[in-house]
Short mmCIF file of C-alpha atoms and ligand atoms in Angstrom, two decimals:
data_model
loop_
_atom_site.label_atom_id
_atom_site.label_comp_id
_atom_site.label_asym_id
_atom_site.label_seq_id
_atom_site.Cartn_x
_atom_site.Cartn_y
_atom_site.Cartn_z
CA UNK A 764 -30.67 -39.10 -4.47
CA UNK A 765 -27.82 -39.28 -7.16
CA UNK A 766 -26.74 -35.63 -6.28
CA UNK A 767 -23.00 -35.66 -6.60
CA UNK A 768 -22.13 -34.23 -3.10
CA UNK A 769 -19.29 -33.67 -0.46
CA UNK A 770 -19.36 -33.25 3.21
CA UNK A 771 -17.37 -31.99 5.35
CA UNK A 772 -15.72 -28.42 3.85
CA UNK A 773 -16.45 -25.64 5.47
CA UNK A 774 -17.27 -22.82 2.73
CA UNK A 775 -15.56 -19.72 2.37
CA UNK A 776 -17.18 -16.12 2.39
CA UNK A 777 -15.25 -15.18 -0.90
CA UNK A 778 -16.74 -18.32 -2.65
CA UNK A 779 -19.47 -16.60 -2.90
CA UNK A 780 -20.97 -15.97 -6.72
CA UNK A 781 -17.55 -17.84 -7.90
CA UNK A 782 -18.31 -20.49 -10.10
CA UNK A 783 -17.20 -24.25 -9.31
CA UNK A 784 -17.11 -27.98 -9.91
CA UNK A 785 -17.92 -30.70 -7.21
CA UNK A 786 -16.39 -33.97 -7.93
CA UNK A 787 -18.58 -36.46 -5.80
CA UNK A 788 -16.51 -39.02 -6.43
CA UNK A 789 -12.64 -38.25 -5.54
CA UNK A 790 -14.52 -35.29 -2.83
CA UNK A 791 -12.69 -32.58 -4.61
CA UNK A 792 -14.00 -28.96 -4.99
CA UNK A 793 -12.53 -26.76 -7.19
CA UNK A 794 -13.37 -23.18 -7.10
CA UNK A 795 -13.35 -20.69 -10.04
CA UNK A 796 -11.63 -23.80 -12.59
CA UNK A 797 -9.83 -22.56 -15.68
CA UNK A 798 -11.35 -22.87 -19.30
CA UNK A 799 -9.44 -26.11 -20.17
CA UNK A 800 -9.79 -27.63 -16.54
CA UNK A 801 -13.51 -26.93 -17.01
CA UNK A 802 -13.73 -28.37 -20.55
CA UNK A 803 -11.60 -31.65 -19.39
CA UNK A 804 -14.64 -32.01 -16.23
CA UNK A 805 -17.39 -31.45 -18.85
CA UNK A 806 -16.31 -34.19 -20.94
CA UNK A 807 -15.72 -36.62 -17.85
CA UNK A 808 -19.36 -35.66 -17.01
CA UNK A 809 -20.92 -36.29 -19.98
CA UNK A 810 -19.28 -39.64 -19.80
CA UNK A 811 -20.78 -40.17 -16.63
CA UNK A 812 -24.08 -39.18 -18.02
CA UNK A 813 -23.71 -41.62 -20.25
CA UNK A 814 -22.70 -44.59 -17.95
CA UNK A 815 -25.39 -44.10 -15.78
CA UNK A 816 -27.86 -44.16 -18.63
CA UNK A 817 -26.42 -47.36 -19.28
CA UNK A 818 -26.20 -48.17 -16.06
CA UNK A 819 -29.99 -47.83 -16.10
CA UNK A 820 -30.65 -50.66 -18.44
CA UNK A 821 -29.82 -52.89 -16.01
CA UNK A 822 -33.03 -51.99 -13.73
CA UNK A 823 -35.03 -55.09 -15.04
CA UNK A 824 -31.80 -57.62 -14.96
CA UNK A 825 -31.63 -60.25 -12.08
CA UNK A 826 -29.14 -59.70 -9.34
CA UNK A 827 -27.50 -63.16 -10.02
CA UNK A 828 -24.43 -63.30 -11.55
CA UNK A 829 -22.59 -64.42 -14.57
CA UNK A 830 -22.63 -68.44 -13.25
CA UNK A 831 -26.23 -67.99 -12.23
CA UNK A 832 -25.66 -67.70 -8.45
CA UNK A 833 -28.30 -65.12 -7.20
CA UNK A 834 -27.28 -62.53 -4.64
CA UNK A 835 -30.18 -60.84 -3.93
CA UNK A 836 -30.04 -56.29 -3.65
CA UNK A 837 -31.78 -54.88 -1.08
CA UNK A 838 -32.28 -51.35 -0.22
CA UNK A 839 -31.36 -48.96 2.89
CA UNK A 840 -33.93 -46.49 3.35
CA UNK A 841 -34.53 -43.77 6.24
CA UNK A 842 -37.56 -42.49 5.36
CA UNK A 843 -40.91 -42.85 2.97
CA UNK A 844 -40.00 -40.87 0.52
CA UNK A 845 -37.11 -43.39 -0.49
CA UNK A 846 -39.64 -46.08 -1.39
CA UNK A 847 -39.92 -44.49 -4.67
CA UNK A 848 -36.65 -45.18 -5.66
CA UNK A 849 -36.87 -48.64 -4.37
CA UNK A 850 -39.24 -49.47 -6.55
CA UNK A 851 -37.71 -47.65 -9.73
CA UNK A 852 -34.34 -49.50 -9.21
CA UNK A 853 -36.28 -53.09 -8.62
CA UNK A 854 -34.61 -54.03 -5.44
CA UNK A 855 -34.82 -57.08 -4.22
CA UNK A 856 -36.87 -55.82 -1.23
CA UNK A 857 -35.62 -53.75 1.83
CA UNK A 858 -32.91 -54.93 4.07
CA UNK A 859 -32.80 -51.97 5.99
CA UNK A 860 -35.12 -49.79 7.18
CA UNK A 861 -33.55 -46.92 10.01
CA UNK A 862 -36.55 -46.53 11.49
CA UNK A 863 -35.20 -43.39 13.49
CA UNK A 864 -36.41 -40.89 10.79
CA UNK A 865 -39.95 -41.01 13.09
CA UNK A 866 -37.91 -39.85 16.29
CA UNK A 867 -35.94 -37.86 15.67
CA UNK A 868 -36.30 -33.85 14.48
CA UNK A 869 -39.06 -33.57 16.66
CA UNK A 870 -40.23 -32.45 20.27
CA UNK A 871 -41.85 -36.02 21.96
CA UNK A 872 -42.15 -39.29 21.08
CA UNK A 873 -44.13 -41.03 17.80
CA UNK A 874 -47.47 -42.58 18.73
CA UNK A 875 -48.25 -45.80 18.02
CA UNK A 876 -50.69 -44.96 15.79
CA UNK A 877 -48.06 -42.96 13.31
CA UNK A 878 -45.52 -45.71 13.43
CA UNK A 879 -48.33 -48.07 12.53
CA UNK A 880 -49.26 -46.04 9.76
CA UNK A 881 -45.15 -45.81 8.20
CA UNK A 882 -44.97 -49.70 8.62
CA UNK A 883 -48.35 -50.61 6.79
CA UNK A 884 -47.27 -48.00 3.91
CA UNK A 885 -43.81 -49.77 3.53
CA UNK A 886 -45.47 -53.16 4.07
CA UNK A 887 -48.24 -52.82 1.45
CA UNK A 888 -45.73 -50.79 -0.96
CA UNK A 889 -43.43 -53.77 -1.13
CA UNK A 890 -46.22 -56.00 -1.67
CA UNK A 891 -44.33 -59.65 -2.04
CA UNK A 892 -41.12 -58.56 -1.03
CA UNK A 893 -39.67 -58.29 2.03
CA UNK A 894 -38.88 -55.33 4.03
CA UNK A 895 -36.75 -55.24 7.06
CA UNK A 896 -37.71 -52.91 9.71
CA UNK A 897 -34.89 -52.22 12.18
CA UNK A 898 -35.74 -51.46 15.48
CA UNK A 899 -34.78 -47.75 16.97
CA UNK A 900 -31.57 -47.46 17.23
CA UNK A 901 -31.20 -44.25 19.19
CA UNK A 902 -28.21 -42.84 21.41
CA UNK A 903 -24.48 -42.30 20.26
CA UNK A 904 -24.75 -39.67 16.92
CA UNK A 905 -29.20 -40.29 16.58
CA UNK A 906 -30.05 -37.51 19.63
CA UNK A 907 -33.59 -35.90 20.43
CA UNK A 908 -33.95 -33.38 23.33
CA UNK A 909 -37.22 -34.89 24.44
CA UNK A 910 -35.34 -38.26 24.64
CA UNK A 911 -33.42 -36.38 27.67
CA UNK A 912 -30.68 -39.39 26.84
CA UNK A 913 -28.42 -38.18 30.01
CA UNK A 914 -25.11 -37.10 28.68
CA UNK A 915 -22.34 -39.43 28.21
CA UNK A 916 -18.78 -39.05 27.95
CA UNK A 917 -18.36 -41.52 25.26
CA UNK A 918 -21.38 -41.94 23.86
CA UNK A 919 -20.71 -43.89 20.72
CA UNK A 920 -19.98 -46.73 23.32
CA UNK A 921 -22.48 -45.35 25.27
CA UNK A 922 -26.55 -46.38 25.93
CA UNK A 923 -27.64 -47.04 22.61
CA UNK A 924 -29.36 -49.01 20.57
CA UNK A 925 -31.42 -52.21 21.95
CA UNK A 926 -29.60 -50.90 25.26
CA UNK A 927 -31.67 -48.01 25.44
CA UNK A 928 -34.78 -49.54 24.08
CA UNK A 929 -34.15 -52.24 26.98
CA UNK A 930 -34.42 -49.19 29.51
CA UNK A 931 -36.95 -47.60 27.91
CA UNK A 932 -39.69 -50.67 27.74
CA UNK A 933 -42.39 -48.40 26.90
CA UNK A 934 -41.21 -46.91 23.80
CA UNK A 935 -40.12 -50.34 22.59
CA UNK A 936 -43.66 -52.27 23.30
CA UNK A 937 -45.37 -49.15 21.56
CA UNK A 938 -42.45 -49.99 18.29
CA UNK A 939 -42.95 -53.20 18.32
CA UNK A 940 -47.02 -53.08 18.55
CA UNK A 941 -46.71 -50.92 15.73
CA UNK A 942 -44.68 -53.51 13.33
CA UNK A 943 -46.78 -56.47 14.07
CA UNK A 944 -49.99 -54.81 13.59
CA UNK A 945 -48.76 -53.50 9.97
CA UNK A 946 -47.52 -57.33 9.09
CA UNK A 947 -50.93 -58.43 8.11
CA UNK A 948 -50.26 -55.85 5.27
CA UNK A 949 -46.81 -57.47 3.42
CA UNK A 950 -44.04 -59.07 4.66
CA UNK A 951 -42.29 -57.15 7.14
CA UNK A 952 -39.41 -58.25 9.20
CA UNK A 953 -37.98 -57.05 12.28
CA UNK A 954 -33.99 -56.47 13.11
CA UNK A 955 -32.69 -55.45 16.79
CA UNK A 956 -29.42 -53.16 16.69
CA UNK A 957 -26.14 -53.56 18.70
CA UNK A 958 -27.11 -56.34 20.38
CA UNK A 959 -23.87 -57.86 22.27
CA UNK A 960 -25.18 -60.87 24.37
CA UNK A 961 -27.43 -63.46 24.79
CA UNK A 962 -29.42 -62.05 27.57
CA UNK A 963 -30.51 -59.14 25.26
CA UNK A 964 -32.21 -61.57 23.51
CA UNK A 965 -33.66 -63.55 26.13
CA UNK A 966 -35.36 -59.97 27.47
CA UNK A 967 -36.42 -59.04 23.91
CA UNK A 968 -38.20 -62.50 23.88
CA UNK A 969 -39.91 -61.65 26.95
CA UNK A 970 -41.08 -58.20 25.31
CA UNK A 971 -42.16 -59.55 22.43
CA UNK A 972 -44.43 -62.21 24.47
CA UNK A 973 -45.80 -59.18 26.00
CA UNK A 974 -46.74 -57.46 23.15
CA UNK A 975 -48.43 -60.60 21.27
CA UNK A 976 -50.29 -61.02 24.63
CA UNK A 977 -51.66 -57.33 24.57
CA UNK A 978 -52.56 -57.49 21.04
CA UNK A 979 -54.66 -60.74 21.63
CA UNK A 980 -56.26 -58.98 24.30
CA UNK A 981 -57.54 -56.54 22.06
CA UNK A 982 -58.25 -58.76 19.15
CA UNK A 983 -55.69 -57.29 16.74
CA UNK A 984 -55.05 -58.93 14.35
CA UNK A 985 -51.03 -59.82 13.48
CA UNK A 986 -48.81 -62.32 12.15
CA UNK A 987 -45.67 -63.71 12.59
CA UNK A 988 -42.35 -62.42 10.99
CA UNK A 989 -38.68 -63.16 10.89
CA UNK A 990 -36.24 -62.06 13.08
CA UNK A 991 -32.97 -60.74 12.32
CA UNK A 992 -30.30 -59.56 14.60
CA UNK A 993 -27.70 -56.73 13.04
CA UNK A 994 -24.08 -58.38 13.78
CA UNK A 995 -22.29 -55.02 14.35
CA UNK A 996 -19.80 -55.24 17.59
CA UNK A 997 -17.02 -57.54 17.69
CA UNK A 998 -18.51 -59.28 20.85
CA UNK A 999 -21.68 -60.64 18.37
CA UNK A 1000 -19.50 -61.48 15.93
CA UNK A 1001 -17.80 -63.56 18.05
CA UNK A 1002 -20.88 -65.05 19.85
CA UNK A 1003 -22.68 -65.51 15.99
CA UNK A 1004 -22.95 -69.16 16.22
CA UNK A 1005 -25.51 -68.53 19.16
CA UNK A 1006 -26.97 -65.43 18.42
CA UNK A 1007 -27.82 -67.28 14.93
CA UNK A 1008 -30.14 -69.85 16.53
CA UNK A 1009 -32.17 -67.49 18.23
CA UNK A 1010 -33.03 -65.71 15.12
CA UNK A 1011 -34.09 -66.45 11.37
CA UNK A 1012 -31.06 -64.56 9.67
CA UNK A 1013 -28.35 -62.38 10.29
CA UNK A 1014 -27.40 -58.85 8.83
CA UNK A 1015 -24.14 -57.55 9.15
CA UNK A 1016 -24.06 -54.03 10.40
CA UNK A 1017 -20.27 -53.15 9.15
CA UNK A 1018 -20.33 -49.01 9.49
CA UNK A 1019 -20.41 -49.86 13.50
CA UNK A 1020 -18.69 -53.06 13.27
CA UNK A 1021 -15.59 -51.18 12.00
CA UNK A 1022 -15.11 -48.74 14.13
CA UNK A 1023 -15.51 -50.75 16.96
CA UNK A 1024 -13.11 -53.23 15.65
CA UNK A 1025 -10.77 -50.48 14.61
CA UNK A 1026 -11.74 -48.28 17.87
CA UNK A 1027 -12.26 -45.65 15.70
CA UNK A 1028 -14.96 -42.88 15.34
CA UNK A 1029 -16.64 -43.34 12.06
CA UNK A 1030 -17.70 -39.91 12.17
CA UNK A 1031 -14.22 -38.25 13.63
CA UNK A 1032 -12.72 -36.35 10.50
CA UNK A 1033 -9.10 -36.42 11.73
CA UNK A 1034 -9.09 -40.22 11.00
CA UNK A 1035 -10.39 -39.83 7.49
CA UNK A 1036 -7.38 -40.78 6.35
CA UNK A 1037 -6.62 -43.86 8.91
CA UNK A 1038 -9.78 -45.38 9.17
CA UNK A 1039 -10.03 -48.78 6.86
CA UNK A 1040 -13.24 -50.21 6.10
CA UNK A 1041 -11.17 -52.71 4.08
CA UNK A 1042 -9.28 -53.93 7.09
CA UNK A 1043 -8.27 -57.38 7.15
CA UNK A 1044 -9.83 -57.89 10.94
CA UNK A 1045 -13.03 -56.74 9.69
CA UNK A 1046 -13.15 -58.81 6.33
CA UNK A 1047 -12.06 -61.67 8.55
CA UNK A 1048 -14.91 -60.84 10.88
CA UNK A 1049 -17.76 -61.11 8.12
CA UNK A 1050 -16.11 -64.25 6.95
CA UNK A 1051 -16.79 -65.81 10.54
CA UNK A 1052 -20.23 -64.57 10.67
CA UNK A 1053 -21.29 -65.95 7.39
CA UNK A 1054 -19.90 -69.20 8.51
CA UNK A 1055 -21.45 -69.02 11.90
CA UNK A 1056 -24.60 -68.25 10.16
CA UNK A 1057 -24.49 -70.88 7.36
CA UNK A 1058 -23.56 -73.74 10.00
CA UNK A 1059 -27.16 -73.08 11.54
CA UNK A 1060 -29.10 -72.76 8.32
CA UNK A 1061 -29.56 -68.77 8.33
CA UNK A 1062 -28.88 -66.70 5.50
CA UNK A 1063 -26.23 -63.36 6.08
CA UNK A 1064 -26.21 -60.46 4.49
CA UNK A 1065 -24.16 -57.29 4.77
CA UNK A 1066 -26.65 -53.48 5.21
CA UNK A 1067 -23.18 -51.76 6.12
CA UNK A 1068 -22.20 -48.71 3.57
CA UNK A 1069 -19.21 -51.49 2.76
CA UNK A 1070 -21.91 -53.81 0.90
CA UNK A 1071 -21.85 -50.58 -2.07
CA UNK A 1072 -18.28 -50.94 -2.64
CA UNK A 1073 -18.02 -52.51 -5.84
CA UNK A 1074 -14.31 -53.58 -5.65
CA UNK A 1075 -15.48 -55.89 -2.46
CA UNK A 1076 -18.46 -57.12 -4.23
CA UNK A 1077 -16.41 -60.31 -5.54
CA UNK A 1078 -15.30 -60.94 -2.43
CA UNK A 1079 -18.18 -60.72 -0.16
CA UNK A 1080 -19.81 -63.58 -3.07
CA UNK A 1081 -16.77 -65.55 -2.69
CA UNK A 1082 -17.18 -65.64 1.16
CA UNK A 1083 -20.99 -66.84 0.88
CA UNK A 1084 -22.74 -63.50 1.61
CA UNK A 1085 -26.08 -64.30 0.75
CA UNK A 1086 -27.43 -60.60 -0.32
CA UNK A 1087 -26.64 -57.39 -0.03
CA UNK A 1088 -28.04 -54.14 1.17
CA UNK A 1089 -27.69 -50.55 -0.16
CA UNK A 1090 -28.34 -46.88 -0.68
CA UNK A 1091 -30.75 -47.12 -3.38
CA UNK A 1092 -28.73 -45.24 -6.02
CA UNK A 1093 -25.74 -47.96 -5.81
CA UNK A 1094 -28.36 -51.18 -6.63
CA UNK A 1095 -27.36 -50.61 -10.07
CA UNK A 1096 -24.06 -50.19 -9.68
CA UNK A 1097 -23.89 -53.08 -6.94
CA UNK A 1098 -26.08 -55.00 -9.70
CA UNK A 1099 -23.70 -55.22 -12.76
CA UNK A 1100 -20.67 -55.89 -10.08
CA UNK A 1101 -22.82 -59.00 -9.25
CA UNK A 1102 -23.47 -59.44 -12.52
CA UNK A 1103 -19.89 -59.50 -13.70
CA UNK A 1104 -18.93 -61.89 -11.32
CA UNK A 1105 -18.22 -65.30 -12.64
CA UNK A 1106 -17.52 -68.18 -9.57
CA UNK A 1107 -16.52 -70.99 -12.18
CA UNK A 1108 -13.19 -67.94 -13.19
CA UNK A 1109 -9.88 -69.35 -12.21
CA UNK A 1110 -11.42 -72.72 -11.22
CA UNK A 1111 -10.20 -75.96 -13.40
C1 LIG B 2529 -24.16 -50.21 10.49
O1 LIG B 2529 -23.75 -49.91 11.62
O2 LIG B 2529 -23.44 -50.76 9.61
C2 LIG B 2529 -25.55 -49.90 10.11
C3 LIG B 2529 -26.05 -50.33 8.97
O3 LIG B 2529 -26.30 -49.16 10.97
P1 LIG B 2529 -26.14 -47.56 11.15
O4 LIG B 2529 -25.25 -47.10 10.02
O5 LIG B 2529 -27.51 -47.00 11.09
O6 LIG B 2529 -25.52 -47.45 12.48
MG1 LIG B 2530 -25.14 -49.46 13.18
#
């Protein structure tokens, strides 16, 4: 939403009715500032008003960049109400839909019928582009009661993901009906979560035969769409090659990858400090997947929090990602960091 914000303080009863700034960029709050501190942060915000005005002008610009190689911005949503902002900023489509938003905050599960009606609104939103619907991805820190997901002592490595949806065939099929029966309406995509092996894929395949069957049956009508599989645990990075043939591109899931490569807790506080989405092992990591990917024709892109950060976006073009996906309020800033890359710089 653009709303500079930090997370993570807990507030103070005499803050109340004191006045004070929030720096959403350093994650600094200072309470009751000083007349010359406070002049010194209205300047720096108008400045900021005034580069993301600019910033603005670049809504209608390509995503290529300065050589003319085009990396293509898509968008992360969680819910509807982000389309807007989709289409304000002119992504390039969406690479990421969390399709949880329909599970979770409520007291049973989504009917078909309502997940059919999210997917054709995306689908016929987006029109010609393409929007990638991720299947749930439930467990670990996404918890419902009525999912009565039995307690886990670890659960961030615990029965998540395509795991769960695996277990819990049901809910799956009725996901799953629900995206092919909106693709008739755009060009919708579907992405599976966590997935670690080979025989995940085998049973989705099996699933998905199911659910084409059932819809024949009952003369609905649906086409076919691409598959993508989210490369976010070090085991399907290292399996890519394979995993890449059974699927028509690849998306690398980097919030999970990391802290699975780093065994760290992306969400544990106390490693704030240690936890480095810039580490070499993971770089390294989406280096092998984009080659892994490339070898068998499929396009890889990055829908990690990691494909916003603007000093990596040189990188990630140098190592052949082929597009990236974002929050929508960094596709302009991810968009002139494309845009003033240059491939032919430092090359005779
Ligand atoms: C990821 O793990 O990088 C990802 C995009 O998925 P989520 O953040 O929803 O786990
Ligand atoms: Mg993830």
């Amino acid at each position: 939403m653009a709303v500079p914000s930090i997370v993570g303080i807990r507030p103070e009863e005499e803050w109340n009715g004191l006045n004070a700034i929030v720096d959403g960029y350093t994650g600094t709050l200072y309470i009751q500032p000083d007349g010359e501190f406070l002049k010194e942060y209205e300047i720096r915000r108008n400045a900021d008003i005034e580069e993301r005005e600019e910033l603005l002008k670049l809504r209608h610009q390509k995503d290529e960049t300065a050589d003319g190689h085009k990396v293509p911005i898509y968008a992360n949503i969680g819910n509807l109400d982000d389309l807007n902002s989709v289409l304000y900023y002119e992504a390039a489509g969406i690479g990421l839909l969390r399709s949880e938003f329909q599970y979770l905050g409520r007291e049973n599960y989504p009917s078909e019928e309502e997940l059919f009606a999210a997917y054709k609104r995306v689908a016929q939103t987006m029109g010609e582009k393409k929007a990638v619907i991720r299947t749930v991805d439930l467990g670990a820190d996404k918890q419902a009661k009525y999912l009565k997901i039995p307690e886990e002592t670890n659960p961030i490595m615990g029965n998540r993901g395509i795991r769960l949806c695996l277990d819990r065939r049901e809910m799956f099929k009725v996901q799953l009906r629900a995206i092919y029966r909106a693709s008739v309406y755009g060009h919708l995509a579907l992405m599976y979560p966590m997935i670690d092996s080979m025989e995940e894929m085998d049973a989705i395949e099996q699933i998905l035969d199911e659910v084409r069957g059932e819809l024949d049956e009952k003369k609905q009508p649906y086409q076919e769409i691409p598959k993508a599989i989210m490369i976010e645990t070090p085991a399907a990075v290292m399996i890519s090659e394979e995993l890449a043939r059974r699927v028509d591109f690849l998306s690398l899931g980097t919030n999970d990858l990391t802290q699975y490569t780093l065994a760290m807790d992306r969400q544990n506080p106390l490693l704030r400090e240690k936890y480095n989405d810039h580490h070499p092992a993971v770089l390294k990591m989406i280096q092998m997947v984009v080659d892994a990917g490339h070898k068998n024709g499929r396009k890889v892109y990055i829908c990690g929090e990691i494909a916003a950060d603007t000093k990596l976006t040189h990188t990630f073009i140098r190592m052949g990602v082929d597009g990236l996906s974002v929050v929508p309020a960094c596709i302009l800033p991810v968009r002139r960091a494309v845009r003033n890359t240059d491939l032919t710089e430092g090359k005779d």
